Coordinates of C-alpha atoms and ligand atoms in Angstrom, one line a residue:
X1165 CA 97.2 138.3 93.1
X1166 CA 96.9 137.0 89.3
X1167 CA 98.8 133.9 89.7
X1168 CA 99.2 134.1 85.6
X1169 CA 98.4 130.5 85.0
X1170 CA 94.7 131.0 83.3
X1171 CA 94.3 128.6 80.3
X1172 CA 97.1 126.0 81.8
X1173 CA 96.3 122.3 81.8
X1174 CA 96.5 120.5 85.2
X1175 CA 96.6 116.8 86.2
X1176 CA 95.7 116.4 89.4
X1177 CA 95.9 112.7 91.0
X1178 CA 93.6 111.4 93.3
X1179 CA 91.5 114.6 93.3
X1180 CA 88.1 113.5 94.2
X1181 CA 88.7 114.2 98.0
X1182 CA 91.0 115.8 100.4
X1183 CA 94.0 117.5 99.9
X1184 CA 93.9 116.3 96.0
X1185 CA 90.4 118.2 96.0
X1186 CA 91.5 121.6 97.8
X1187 CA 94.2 121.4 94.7
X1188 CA 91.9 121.4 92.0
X1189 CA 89.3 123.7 93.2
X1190 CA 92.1 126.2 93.8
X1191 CA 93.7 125.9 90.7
X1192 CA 89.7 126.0 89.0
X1193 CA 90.0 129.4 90.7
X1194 CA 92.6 130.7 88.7
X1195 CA 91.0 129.2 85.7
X1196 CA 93.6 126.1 85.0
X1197 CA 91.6 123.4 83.2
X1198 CA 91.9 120.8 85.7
X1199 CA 91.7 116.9 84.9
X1200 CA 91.3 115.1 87.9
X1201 CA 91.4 111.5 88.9
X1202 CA 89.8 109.0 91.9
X1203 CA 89.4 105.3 91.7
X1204 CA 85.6 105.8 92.8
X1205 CA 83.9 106.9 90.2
X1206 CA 80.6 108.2 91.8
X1207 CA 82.7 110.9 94.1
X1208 CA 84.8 111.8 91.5
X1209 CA 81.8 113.3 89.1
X1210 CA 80.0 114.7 92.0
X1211 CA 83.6 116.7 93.2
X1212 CA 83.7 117.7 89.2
X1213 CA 80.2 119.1 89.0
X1214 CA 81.5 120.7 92.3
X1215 CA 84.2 122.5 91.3
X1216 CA 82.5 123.1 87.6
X1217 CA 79.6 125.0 89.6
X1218 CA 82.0 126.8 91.6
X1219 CA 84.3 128.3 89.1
X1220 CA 83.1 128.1 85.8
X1221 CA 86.3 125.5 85.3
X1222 CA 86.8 123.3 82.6
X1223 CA 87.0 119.9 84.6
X1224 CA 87.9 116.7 83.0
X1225 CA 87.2 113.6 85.3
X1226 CA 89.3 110.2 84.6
X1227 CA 88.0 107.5 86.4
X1228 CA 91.1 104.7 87.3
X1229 CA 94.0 103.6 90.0
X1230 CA 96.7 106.0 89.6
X1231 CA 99.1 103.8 90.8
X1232 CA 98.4 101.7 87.9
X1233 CA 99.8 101.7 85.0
X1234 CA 96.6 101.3 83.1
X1235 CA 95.3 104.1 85.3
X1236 CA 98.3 106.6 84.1
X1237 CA 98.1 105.9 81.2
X1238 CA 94.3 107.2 80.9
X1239 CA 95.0 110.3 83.4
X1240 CA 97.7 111.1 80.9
X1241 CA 95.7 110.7 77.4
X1242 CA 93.3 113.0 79.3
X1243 CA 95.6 115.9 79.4
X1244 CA 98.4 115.7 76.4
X1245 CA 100.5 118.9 77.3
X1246 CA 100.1 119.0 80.6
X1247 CA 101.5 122.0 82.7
X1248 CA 100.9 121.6 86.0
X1249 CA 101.2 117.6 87.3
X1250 CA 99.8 117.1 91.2
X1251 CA 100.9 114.0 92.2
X1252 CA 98.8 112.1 95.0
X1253 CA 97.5 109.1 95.8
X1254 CA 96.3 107.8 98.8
X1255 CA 98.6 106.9 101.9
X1256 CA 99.8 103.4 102.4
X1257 CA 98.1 102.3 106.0
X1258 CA 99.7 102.2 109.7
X1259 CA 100.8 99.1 111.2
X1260 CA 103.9 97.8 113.1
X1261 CA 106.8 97.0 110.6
X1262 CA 107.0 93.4 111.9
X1263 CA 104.1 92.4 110.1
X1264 CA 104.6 94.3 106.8
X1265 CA 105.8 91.8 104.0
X1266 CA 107.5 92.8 100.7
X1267 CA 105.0 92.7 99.2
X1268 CA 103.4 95.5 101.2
X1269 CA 107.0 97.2 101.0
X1270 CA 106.5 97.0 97.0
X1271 CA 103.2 98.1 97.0
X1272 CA 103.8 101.8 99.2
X1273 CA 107.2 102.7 97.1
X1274 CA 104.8 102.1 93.8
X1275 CA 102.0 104.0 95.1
X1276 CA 104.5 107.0 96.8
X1277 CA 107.2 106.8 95.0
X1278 CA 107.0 105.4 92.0
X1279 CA 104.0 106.7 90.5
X1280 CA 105.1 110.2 90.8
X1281 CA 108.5 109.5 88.9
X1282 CA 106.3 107.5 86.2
X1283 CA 104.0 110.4 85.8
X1284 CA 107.3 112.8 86.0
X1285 CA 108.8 111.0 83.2
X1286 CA 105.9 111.0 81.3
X1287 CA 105.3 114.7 81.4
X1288 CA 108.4 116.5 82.0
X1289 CA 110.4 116.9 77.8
X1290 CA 106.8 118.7 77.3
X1291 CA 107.1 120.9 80.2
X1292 CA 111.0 121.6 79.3
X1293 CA 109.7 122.3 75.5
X1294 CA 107.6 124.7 76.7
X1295 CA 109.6 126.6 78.7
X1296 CA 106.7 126.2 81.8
X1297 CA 106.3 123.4 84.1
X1298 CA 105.3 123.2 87.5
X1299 CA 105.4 119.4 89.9
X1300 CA 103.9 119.7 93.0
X1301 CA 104.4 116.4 94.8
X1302 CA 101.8 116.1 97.8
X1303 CA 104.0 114.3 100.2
X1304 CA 103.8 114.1 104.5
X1305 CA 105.4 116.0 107.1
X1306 CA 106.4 112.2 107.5
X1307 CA 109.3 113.0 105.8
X1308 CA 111.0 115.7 107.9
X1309 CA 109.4 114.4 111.2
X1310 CA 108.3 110.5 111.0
X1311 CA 105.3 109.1 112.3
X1312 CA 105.9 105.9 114.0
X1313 CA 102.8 104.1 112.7
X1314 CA 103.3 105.4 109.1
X1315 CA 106.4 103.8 108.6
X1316 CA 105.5 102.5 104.8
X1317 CA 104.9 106.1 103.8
X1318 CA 107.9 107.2 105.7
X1319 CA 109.9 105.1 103.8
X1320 CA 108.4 105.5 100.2
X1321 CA 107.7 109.3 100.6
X1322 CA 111.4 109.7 101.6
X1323 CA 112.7 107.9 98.7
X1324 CA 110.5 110.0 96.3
X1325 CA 111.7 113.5 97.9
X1326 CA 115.5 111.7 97.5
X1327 CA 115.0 111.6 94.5
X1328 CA 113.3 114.9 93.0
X1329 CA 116.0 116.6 95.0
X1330 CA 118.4 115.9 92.5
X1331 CA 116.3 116.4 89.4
X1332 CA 114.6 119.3 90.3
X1333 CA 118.1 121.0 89.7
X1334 CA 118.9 119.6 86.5
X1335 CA 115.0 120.6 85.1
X1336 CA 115.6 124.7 86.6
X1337 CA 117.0 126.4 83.8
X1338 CA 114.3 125.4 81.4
X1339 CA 111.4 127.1 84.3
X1340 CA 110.2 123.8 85.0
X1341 CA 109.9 123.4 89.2
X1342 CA 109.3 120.3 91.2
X1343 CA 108.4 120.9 95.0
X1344 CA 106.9 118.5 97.7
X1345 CA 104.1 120.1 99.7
X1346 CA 104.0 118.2 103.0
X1347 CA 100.6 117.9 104.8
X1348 CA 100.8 117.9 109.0
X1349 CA 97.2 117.2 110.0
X1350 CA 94.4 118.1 107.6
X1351 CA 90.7 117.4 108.3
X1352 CA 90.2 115.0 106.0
X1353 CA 88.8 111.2 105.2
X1354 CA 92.4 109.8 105.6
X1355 CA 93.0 111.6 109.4
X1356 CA 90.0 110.6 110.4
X1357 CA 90.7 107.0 109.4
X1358 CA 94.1 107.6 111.3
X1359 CA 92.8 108.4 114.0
X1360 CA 90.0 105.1 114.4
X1361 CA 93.0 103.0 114.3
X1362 CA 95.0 105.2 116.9
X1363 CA 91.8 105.4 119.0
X1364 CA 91.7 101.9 119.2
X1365 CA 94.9 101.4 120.5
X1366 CA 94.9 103.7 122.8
X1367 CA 91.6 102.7 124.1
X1368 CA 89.8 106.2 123.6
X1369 CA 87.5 107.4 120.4
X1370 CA 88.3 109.2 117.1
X1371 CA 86.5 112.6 118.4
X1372 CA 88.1 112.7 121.9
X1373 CA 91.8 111.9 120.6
X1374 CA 91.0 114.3 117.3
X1375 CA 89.9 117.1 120.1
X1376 CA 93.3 116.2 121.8
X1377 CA 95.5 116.4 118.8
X1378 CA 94.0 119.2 117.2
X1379 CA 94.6 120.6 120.9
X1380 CA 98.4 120.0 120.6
X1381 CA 98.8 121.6 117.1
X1382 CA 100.2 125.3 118.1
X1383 CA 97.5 126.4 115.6
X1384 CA 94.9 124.6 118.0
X1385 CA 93.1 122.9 115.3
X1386 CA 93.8 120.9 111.7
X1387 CA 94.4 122.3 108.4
X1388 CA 91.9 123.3 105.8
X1389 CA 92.1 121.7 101.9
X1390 CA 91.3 125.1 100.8
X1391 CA 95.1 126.5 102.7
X1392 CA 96.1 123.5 101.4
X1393 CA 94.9 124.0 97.9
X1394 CA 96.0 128.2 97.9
X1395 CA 99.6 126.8 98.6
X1396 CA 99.4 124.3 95.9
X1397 CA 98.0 126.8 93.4
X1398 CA 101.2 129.3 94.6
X1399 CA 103.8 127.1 93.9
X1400 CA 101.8 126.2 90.1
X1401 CA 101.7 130.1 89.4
X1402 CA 104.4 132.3 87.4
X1403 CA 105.3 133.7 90.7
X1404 CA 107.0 130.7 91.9
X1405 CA 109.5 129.8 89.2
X1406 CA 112.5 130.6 91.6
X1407 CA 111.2 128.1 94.1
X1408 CA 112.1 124.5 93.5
X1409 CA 113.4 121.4 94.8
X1410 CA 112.0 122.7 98.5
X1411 CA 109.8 120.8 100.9
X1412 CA 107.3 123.3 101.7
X1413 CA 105.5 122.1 105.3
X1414 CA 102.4 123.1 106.0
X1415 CA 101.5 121.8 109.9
X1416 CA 100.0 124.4 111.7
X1417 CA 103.9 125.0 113.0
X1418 CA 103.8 121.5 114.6
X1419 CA 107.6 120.7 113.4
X1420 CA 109.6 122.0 116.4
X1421 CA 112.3 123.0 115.0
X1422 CA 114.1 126.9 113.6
X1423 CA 114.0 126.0 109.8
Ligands
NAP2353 P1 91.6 111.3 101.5 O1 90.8 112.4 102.1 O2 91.4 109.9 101.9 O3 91.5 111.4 99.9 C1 92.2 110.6 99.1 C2 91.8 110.8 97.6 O4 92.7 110.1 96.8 C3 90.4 110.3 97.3 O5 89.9 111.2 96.3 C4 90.6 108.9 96.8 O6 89.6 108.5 96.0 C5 91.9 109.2 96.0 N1 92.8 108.0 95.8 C6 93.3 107.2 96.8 N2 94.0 106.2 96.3 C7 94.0 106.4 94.9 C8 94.5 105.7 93.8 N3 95.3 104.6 94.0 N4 94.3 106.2 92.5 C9 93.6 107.3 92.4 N5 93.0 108.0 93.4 C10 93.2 107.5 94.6 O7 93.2 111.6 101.8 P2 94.0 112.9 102.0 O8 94.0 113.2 103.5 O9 93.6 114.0 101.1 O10 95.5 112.4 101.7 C11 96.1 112.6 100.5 C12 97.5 112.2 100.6 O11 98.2 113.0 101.6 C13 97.7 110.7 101.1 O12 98.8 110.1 100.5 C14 97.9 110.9 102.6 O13 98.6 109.8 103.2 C15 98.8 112.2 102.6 N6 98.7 112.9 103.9 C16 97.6 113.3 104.4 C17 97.6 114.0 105.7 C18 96.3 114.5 106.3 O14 96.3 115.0 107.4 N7 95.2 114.5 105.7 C19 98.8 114.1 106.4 C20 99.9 113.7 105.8 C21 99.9 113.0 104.6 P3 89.3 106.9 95.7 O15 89.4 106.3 97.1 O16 87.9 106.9 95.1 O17 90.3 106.5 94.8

């Protein structure tokens, strides 16, 4: 299928690995310039010569902390007229809530909730002038299932879905769609990480309780960042202007429940 959006400009955040990464490389595909962002920048050129080699992509690589607003502000002078915004950053960590402070409150609702509405704000009158705009917000099944540990990005990722609910509605008529794609498990840097600090608790190692997890997924193993990416570059094409303001789960059918 031509998903019709050759030529576009996309920002992608936090793109040099994971999820962000299956994103990009699958909008490359369908020949979006991508601009894409990492703190590090070392990973971040090697991902864009990647995806460059790949698919013949323009790929535009700024180098900052998205949840910054320095770092915004460069991701955005990167890409005036952007079409497509990706927002992602990385996941505030696990913990038990008794030991979080405000501070570490402030810092997961600016990272997962407030850098998205920032970068919303910024890009959005361009996307309703233009009569084409597509937000994919990479959220968590965390928000329709919570994950004890996760509780800071249960919390902030929440908020932000609250949130886009209501202005995804108002932003419609003008084809401009927002829509939260929420990763289950996904073999990436971040589960693995997850999964060291659930090992430890639980007095086993990453591999065996990765093998046990992936075991309990009705798929029987993780997600890919290329399904991730193909469902990311779905909801960006012309094909998905009647889709907005959804959570679209993608957990290997983990979520238990009929809808
Ligand atoms: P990952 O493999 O660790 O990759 C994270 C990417 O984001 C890296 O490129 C990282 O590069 C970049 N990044 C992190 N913080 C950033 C920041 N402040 N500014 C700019 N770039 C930043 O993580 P992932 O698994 O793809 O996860 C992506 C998001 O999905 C996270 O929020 C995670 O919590 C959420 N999620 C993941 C899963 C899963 O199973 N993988 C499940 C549910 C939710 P630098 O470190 O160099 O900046």
């Amino acid at each position: 299928m031509d998903l019709g959006i050759k030529g576009k400009t996309a920002l992608v955040c936090a793109a040099s690995k994971g999820l962000g990464k299956g994103c990009a490389l699958a909008l490359a595909r369908e020949g979006v310039n991508v601009v894409i962002t990492a703190r590090g920048k070392e990973a971040l050129e090697a991902t864009a010569e990647e995806i460059r080699k790949a698919t013949g992509a323009r790929v535009t690589t700024v180098a900052g902390d998205i949840t910054t607003e320095e770092g915004r502000k460069a991701a955005l002078a990167a890409c005036p007229g952007v079409d497509i915004l990706v927002n992602n950053a990385g996941g505030p960590p696990p913990g038990d809530f008794r030991n979080w402070s405000r501070e570490d409150w402030i810092k997961a609702v600016d990272a997962n909730m407030l850098t998205p509405i920032e970068l919303i704000k910024a890009t959005i009158d361009g996307m309703i002038a233009k009569k084409f705009g597509r937000v994919i917000n990479i959220t968590s099944g965390a928000v329709k299932m919570p994950i004890p540990e996760l509780g800071l990005s249960n919390g902030a990722r929440t908020g932000l879905t609250g949130f886009v609910a209501g202005l995804a509605r108002q932003v419609a008529q003008h084809n401009v769609t927002i829509n939260g794609l929420l990763p289950g498990p996904f073999d990436t840097d971040r589960l693995r990480g997850n999964m060291e600090f659930n090992a430890k608790k639980l007095g086993t190692t990453a591999a065996e309780l990765a093998k046990q997890r992936a075991g309990a997924n009705p798929s029987k193993r993780f997600g890919t960042i290329d399904e991730f990416g193909a469902t990311c570059a779905f909801l960006a094409s012309v094909h998905a202007g009647y889709i907005t303001g959804q959570n679209v789960l993608m957990d290997g059918g983990a979520f238990p429940g009929t809808f």
